[in-house]
Tab-separated table of C-alpha atoms in Angstrom:
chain	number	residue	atom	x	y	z
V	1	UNK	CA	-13.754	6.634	12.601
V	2	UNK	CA	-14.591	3.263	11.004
V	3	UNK	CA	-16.021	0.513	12.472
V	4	UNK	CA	-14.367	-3.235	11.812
V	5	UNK	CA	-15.787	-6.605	13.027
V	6	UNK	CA	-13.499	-9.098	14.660
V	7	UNK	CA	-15.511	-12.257	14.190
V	8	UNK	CA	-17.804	-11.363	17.402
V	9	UNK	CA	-15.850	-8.433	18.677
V	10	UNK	CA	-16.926	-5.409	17.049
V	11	UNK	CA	-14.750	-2.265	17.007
V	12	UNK	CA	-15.817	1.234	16.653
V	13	UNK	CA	-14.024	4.468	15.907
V	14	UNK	CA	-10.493	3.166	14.323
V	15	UNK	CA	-9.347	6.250	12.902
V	16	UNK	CA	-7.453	3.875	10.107
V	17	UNK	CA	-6.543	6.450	8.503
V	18	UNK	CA	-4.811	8.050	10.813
V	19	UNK	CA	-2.928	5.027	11.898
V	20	UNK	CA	-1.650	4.809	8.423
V	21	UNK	CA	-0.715	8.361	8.332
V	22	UNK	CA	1.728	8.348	11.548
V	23	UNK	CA	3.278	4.884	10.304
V	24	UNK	CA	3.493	6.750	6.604
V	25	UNK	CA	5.366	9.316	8.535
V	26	UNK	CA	7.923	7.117	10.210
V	27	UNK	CA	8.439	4.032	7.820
V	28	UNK	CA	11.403	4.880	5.801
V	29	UNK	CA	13.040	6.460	8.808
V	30	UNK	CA	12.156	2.809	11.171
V	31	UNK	CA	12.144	0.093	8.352
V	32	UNK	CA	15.581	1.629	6.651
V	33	UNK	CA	16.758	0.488	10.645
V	34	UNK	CA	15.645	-3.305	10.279
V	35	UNK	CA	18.229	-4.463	7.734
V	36	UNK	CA	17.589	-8.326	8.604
V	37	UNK	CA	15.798	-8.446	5.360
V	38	UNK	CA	15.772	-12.475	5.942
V	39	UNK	CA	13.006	-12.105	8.432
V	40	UNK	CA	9.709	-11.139	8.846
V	41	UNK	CA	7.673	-11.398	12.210
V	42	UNK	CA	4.231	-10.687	11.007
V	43	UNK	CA	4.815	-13.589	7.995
V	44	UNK	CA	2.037	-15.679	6.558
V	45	UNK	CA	1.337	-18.620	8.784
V	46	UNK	CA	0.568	-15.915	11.259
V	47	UNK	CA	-1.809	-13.973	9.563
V	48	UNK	CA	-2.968	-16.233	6.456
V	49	UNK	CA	-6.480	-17.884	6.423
V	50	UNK	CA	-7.501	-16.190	10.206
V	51	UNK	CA	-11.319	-17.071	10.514
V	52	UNK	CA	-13.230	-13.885	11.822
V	53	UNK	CA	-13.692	-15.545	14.954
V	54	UNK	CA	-10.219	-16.152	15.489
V	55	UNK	CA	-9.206	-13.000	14.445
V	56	UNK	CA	-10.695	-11.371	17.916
V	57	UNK	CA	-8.114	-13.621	19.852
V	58	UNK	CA	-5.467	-13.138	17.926
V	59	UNK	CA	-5.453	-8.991	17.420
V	60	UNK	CA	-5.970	-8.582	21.007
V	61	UNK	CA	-3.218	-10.986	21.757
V	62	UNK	CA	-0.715	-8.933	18.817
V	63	UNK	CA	-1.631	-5.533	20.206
V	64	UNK	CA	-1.252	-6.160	23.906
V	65	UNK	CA	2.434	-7.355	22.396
V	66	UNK	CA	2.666	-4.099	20.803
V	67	UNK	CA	1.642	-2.280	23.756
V	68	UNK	CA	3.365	-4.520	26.550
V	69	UNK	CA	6.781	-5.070	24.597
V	70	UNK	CA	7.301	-3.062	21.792
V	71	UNK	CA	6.236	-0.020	22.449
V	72	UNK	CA	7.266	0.017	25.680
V	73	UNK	CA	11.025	0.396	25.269
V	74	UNK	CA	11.048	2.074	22.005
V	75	UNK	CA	9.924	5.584	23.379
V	76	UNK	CA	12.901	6.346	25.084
V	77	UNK	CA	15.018	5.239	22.195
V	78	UNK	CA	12.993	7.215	19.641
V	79	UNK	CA	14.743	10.482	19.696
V	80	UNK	CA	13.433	11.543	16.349
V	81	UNK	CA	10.242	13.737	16.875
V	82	UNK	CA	9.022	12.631	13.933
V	83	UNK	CA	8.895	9.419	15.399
V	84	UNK	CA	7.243	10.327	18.551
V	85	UNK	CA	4.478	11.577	17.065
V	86	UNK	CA	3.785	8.890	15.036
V	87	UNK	CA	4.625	6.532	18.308
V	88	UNK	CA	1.952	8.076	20.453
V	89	UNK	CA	-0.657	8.236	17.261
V	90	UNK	CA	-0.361	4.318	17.451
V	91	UNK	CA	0.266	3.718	20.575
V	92	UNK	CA	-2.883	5.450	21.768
V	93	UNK	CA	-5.001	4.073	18.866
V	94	UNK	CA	-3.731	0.171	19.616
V	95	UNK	CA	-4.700	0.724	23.646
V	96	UNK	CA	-7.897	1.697	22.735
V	97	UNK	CA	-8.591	-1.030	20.466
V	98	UNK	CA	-7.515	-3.454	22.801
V	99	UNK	CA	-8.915	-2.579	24.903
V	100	UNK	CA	-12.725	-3.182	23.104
V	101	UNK	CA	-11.558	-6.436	22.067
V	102	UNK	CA	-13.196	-8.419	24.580
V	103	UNK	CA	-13.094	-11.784	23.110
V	104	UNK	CA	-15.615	-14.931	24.634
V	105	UNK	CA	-13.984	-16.776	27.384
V	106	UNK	CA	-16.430	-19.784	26.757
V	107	UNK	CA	-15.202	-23.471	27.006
V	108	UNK	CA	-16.606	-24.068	23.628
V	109	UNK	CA	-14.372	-21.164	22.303
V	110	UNK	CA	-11.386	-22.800	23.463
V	111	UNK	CA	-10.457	-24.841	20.308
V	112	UNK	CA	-10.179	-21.312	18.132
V	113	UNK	CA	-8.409	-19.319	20.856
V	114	UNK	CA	-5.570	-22.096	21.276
V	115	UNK	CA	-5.217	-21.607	16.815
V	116	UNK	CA	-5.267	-17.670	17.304
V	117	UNK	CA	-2.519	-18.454	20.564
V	118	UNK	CA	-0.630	-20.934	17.998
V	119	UNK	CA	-0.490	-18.102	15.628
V	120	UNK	CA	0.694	-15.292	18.191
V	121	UNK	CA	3.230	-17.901	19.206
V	122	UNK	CA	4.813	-17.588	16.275
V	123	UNK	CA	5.148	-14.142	16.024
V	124	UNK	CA	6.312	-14.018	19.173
V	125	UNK	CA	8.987	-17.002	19.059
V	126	UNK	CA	10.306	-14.879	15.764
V	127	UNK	CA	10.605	-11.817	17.861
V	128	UNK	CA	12.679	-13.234	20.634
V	129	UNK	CA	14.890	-15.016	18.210
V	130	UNK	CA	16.561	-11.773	17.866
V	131	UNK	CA	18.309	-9.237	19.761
V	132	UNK	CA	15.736	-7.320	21.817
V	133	UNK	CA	15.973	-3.894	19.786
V	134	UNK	CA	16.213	-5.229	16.673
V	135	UNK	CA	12.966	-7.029	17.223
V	136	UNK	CA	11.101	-4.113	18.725
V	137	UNK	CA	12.541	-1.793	15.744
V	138	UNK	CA	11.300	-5.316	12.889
V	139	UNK	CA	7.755	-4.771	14.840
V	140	UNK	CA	7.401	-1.228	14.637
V	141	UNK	CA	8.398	-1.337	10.974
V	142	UNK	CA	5.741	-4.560	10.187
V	143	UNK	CA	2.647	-2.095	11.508
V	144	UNK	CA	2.013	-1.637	8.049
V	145	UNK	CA	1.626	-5.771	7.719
V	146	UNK	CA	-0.992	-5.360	11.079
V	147	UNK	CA	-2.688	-1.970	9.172
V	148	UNK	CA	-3.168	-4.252	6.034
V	149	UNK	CA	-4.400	-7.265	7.317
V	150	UNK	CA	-6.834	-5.468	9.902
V	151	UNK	CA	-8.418	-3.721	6.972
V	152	UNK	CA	-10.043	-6.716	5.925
V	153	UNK	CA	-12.265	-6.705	8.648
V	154	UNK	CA	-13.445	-3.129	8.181
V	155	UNK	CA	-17.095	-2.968	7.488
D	1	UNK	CA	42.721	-2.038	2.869
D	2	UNK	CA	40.781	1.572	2.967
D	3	UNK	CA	37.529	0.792	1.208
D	4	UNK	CA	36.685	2.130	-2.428
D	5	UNK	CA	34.134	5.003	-2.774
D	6	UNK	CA	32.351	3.520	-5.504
D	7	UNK	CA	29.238	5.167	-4.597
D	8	UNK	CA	29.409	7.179	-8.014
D	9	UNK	CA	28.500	4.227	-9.731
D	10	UNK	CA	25.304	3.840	-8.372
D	11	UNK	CA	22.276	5.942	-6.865
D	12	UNK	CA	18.529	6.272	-5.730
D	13	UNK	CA	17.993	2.717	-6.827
D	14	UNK	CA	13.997	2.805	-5.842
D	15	UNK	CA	10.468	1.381	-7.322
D	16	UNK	CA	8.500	3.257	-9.575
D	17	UNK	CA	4.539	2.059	-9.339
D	18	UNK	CA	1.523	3.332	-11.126
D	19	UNK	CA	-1.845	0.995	-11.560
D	20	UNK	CA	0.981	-1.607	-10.010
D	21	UNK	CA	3.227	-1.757	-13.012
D	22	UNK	CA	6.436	-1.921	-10.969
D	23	UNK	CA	9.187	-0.720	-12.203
D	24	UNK	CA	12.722	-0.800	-10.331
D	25	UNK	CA	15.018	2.677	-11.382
D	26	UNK	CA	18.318	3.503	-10.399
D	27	UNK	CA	20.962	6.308	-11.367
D	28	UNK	CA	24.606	6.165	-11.847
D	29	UNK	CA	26.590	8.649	-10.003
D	30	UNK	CA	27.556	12.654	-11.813
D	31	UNK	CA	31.232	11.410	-12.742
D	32	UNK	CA	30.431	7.267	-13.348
D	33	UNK	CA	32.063	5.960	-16.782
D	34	UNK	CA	29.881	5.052	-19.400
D	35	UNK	CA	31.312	1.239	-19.406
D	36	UNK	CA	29.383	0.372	-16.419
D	37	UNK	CA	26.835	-2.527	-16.534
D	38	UNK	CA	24.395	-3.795	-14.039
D	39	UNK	CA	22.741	-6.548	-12.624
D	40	UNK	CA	19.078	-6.834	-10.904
D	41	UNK	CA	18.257	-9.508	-7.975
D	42	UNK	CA	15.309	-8.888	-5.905
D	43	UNK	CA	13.180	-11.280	-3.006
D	44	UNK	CA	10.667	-10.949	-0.815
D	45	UNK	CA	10.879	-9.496	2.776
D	46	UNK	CA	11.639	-12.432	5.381
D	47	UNK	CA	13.288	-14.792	2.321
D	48	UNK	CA	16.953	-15.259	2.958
D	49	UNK	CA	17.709	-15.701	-1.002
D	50	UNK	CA	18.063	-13.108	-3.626
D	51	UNK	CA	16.998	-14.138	-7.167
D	52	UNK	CA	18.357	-12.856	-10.322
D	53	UNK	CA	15.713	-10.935	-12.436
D	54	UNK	CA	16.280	-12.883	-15.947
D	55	UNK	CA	16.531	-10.091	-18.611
D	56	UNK	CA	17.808	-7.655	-16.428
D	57	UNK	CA	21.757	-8.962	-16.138
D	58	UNK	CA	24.816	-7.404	-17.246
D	59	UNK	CA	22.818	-4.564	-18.693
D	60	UNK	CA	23.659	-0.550	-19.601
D	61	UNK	CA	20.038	0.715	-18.924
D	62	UNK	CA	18.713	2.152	-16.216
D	63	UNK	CA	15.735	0.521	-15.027
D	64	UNK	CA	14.173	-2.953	-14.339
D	65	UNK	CA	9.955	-4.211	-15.074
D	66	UNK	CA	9.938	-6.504	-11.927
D	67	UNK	CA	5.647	-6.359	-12.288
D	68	UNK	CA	5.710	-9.735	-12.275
D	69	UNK	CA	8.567	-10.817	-9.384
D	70	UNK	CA	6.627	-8.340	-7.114
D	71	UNK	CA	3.108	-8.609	-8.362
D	72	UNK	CA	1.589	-10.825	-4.895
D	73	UNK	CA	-0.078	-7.660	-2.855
D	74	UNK	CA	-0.131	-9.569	0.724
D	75	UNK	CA	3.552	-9.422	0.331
D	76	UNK	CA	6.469	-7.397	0.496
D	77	UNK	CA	9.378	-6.955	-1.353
D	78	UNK	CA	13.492	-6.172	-2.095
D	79	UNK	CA	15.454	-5.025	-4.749
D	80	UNK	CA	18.812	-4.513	-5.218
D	81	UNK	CA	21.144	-3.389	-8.186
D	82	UNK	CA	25.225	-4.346	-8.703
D	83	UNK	CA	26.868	-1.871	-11.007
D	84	UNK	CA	30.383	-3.452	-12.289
D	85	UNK	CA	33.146	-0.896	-13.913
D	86	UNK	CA	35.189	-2.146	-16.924
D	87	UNK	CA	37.683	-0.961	-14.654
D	88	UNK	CA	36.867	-3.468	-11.287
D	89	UNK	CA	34.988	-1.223	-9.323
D	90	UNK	CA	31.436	-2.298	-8.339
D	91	UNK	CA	29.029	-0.907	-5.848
D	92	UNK	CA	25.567	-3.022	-4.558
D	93	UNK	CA	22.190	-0.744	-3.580
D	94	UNK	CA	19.075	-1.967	-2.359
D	95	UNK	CA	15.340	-0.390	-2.593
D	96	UNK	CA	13.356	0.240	0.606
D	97	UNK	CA	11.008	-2.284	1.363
D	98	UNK	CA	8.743	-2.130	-1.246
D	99	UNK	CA	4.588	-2.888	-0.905
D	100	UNK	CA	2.949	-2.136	-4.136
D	101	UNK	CA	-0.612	-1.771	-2.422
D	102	UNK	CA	1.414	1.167	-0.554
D	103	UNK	CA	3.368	2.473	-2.704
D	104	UNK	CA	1.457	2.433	-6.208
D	105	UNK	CA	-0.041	5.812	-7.771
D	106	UNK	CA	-3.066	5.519	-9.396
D	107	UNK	CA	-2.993	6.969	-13.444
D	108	UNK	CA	-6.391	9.378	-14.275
D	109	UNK	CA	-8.999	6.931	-15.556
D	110	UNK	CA	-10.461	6.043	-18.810
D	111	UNK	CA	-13.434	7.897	-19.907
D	112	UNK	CA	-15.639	8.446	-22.836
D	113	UNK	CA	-17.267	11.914	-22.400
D	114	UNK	CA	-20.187	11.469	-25.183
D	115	UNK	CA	-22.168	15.511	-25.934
D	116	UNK	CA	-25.914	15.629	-26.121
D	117	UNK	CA	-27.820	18.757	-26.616
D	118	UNK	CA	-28.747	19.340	-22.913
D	119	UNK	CA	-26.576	16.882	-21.410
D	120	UNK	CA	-22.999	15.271	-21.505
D	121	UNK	CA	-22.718	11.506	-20.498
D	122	UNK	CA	-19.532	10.249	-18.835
D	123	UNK	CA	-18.824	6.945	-18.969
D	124	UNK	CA	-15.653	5.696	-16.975
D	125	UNK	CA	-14.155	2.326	-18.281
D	126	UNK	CA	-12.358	0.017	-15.795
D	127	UNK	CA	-8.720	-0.299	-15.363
D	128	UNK	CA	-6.970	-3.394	-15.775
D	129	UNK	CA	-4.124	-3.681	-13.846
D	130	UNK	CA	-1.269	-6.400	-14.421
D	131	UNK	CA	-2.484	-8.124	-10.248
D	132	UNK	CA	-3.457	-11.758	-10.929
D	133	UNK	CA	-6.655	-13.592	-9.185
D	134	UNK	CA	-5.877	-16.833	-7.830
D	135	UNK	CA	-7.590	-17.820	-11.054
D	136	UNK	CA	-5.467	-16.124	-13.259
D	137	UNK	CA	-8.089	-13.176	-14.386
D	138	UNK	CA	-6.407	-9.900	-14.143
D	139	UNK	CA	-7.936	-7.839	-11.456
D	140	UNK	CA	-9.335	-4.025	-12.031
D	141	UNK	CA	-8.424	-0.997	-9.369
D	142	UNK	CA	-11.889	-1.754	-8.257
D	143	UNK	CA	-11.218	-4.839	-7.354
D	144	UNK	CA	-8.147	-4.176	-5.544
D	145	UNK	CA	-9.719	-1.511	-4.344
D	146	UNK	CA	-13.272	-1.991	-2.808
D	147	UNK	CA	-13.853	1.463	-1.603
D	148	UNK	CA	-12.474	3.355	-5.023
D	149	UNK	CA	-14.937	5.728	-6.252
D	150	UNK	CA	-15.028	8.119	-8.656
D	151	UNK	CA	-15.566	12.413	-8.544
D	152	UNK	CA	-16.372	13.801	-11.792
D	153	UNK	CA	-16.765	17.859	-12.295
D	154	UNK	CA	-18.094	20.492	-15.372
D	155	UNK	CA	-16.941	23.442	-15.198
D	156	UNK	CA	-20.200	25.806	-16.881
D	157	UNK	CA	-18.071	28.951	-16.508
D	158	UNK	CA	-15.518	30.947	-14.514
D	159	UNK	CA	-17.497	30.747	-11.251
D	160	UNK	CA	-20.248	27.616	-11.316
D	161	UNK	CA	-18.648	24.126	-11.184
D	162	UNK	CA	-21.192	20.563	-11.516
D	163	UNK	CA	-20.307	17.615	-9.403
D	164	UNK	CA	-21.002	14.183	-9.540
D	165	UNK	CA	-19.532	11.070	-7.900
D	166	UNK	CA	-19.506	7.571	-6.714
D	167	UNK	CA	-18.670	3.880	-7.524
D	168	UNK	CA	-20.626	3.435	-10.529
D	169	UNK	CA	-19.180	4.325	-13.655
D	170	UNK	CA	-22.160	5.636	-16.042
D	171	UNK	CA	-22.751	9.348	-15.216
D	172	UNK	CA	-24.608	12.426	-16.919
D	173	UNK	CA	-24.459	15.958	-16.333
D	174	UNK	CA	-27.570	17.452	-17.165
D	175	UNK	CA	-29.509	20.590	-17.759
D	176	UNK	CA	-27.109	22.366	-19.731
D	177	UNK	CA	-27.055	24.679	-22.797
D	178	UNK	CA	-26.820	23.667	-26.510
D	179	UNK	CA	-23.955	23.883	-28.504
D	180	UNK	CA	-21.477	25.627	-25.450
D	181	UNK	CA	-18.221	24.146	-24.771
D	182	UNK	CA	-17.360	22.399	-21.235
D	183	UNK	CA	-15.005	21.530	-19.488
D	184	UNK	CA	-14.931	17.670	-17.787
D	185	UNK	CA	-12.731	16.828	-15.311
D	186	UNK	CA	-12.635	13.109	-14.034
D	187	UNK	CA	-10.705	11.096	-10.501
D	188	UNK	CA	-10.010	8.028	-9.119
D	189	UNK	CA	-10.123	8.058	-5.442
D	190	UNK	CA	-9.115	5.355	-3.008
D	191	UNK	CA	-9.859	6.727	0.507
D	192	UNK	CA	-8.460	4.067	2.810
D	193	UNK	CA	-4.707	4.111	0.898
D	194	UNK	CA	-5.125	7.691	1.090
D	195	UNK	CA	-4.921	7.542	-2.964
D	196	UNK	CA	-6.158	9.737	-5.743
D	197	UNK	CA	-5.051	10.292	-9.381
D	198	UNK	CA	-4.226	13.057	-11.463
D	199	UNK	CA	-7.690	14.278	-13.632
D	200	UNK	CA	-8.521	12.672	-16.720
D	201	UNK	CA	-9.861	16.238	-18.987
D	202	UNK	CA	-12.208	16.257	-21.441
D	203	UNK	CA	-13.184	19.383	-23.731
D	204	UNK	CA	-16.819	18.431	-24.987
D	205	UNK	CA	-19.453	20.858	-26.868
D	206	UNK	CA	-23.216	20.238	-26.693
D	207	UNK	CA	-24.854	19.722	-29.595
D	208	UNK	CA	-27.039	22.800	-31.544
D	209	UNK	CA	-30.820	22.538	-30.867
D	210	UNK	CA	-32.227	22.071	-33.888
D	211	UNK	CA	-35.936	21.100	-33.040
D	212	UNK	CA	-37.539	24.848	-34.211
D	213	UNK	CA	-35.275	25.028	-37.415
């Protein structure tokens, strides 16, 4: 696996690759679902200009969403196995790199985890704009937008 | 009102992309008239509007350069194609959502394989692609890229391969016999986007030692 530096959270053993793989292998089959082509969760003002040291905050804050929300409910819906391999290859690979996010909880921190919280609050205020499975099927098919923008941090 | 089938008229509308030229394609259907024309709009994903691709309206061919429309690689992009009958009948596809940085193949690079009489230098050139700095310089694959390397191979004969490889682009395969012909195969590969090109081939012939004639 690689290793990728959050600002001071430092991640080792992403299997990147393999993330884009099982998202490779279900993209067409999930994105060709989302046809509300208008909107996009993951857009700019959520993921533009994140200092490393935000960027701790706010991955640990978009992957527990993943895990806690989308996720969540999509596995029963995902009858296609092709899906539910690829499901489980993320799933697995976002819990474990949430879980080694472990971002400061310092006072003096506060001022860049309320930006990285302004920025999930975004996402999040786009997702529940929409019908619930809608949303979670938009998410699952923006993975590639998380993929891509984690990359940066890869060291 | 039982909808038309007008599906004939229009099929596998889809991006082409190689060294992120970006090229929108499309098909008209087996029995489709020959009077059909067609007209290009494309936007980016989480835009409400469409915008019409200038140059690409009202036209009989087949295909679309939107390079340019789609050439920002944090973004992510739509196209879609209207193909109008003479007779009435029209029919509206749209692409997939379309990422170059995904979705790009990478052409076999640009080398200069230069014989010596013990020795045959590679030297691979960079690729320009048509991706824009915020300056305005074109950017190479490398620097799209930052973990593209290169994997160069001779082939000496039927059974013994050389190999060389990394990210710099000046390389010589040494230690080999005068005036013999060999084979020189060259790749791009981008491990992170899972990328690699086809082989850029070069047939080169050592020189003939001629320091005892």
């Amino acid at each position: 696996g690689q290793e990728f530096q959050f600002g001071p959270c430092r991640v080792e053993g992403v299997a990147l690759q393999e993330l884009w793989e099982a998202f490779r292998a279900m993209k067409d089959i999930v994105q060709a679902k989302d046809n509300i082509t208008s909107v996009r969760l993951l857009r700019k003002e959520v993921l533009q200009n994140v200092s490393d040291t935000e960027s701790c905050y706010l991955l640990r804050a978009l992957l527990k969403f993943y895990l806690n929300t989308v996720f969540k409910n999509y596995l029963d819906k995902a009858a296609d196995s092709r899906i539910r391999k690829s499901f489980s290859t993320l799933a697995n690979n976002f819990f474990v790199i949430a879980s080694k996010l472990q971002p400061s909880q310092e006072k003096e921190m506060f001022s860049i985890s309320e930006s990285a919280r302004r920025r999930f609050l975004l996402f999040q205020r786009a997702f529940k704009q929409l019908d619930i499975q809608a949303a979670q099927t938009k998410a699952f098919g923006e993975v590639d937008i998380l993929l891509t923008w984690m990359e940066r941090f890869y060291q | 009102h039982i909808a038309e089938d007008t599906s004939d008229l229009l099929q596998h509308v889809k991006f082409q992309s190689s060294n992120f030229e970006n090229i929108l394609t499309w098909d008209s259907g087996p029995d489709s008239a020959s009077d059909v024309v067609y007209s290009v709009e494309y936007k980016r994903y989480g835009e409400r509007e469409w915008l019409a691709k200038e140059g690409c309206q009202r036209i009989t061919w087949k295909s679309c350069n939107l390079t340019t429309e789609t050439g920002n690689l944090t973004e992510l992009y739509y196209a879609r194609v209207t193909a109008l009958s003479a007779g009435g009948q029209s029919a509206t596809k749209m692409t997939d959502r379309f990422s170059s940085l995904q979705h790009t193949t990478i052409k076999p690079p640009d080398v200069t394989c230069i014989p010596k009489v013990r020795s045959i230098q590679m030297i691979v050139h960079p690729t320009s692609t048509p991706v824009r700095a915020g300056d305005g310089h074109r950017l190479t694959l490398e620097d799209v890229f930052p973990d593209l390397f290169y994997r160069l191979e001779l082939q000496v004969n039927h059974t013994y391969q050389m190999h060389l490889g990394g990210k710099q682009r000046d390389y010589e395969f040494i230690g080999l016999t005068p005036d013999t012909e060999f084979l020189g195969t060259i790749m791009i590969f981008v491990p992170t986007w899972s990328k690699e090109s086809a082989p850029y081939v070069c047939r080169v012939k050592t020189l003939p030692d001629r320091t005892w004639t």
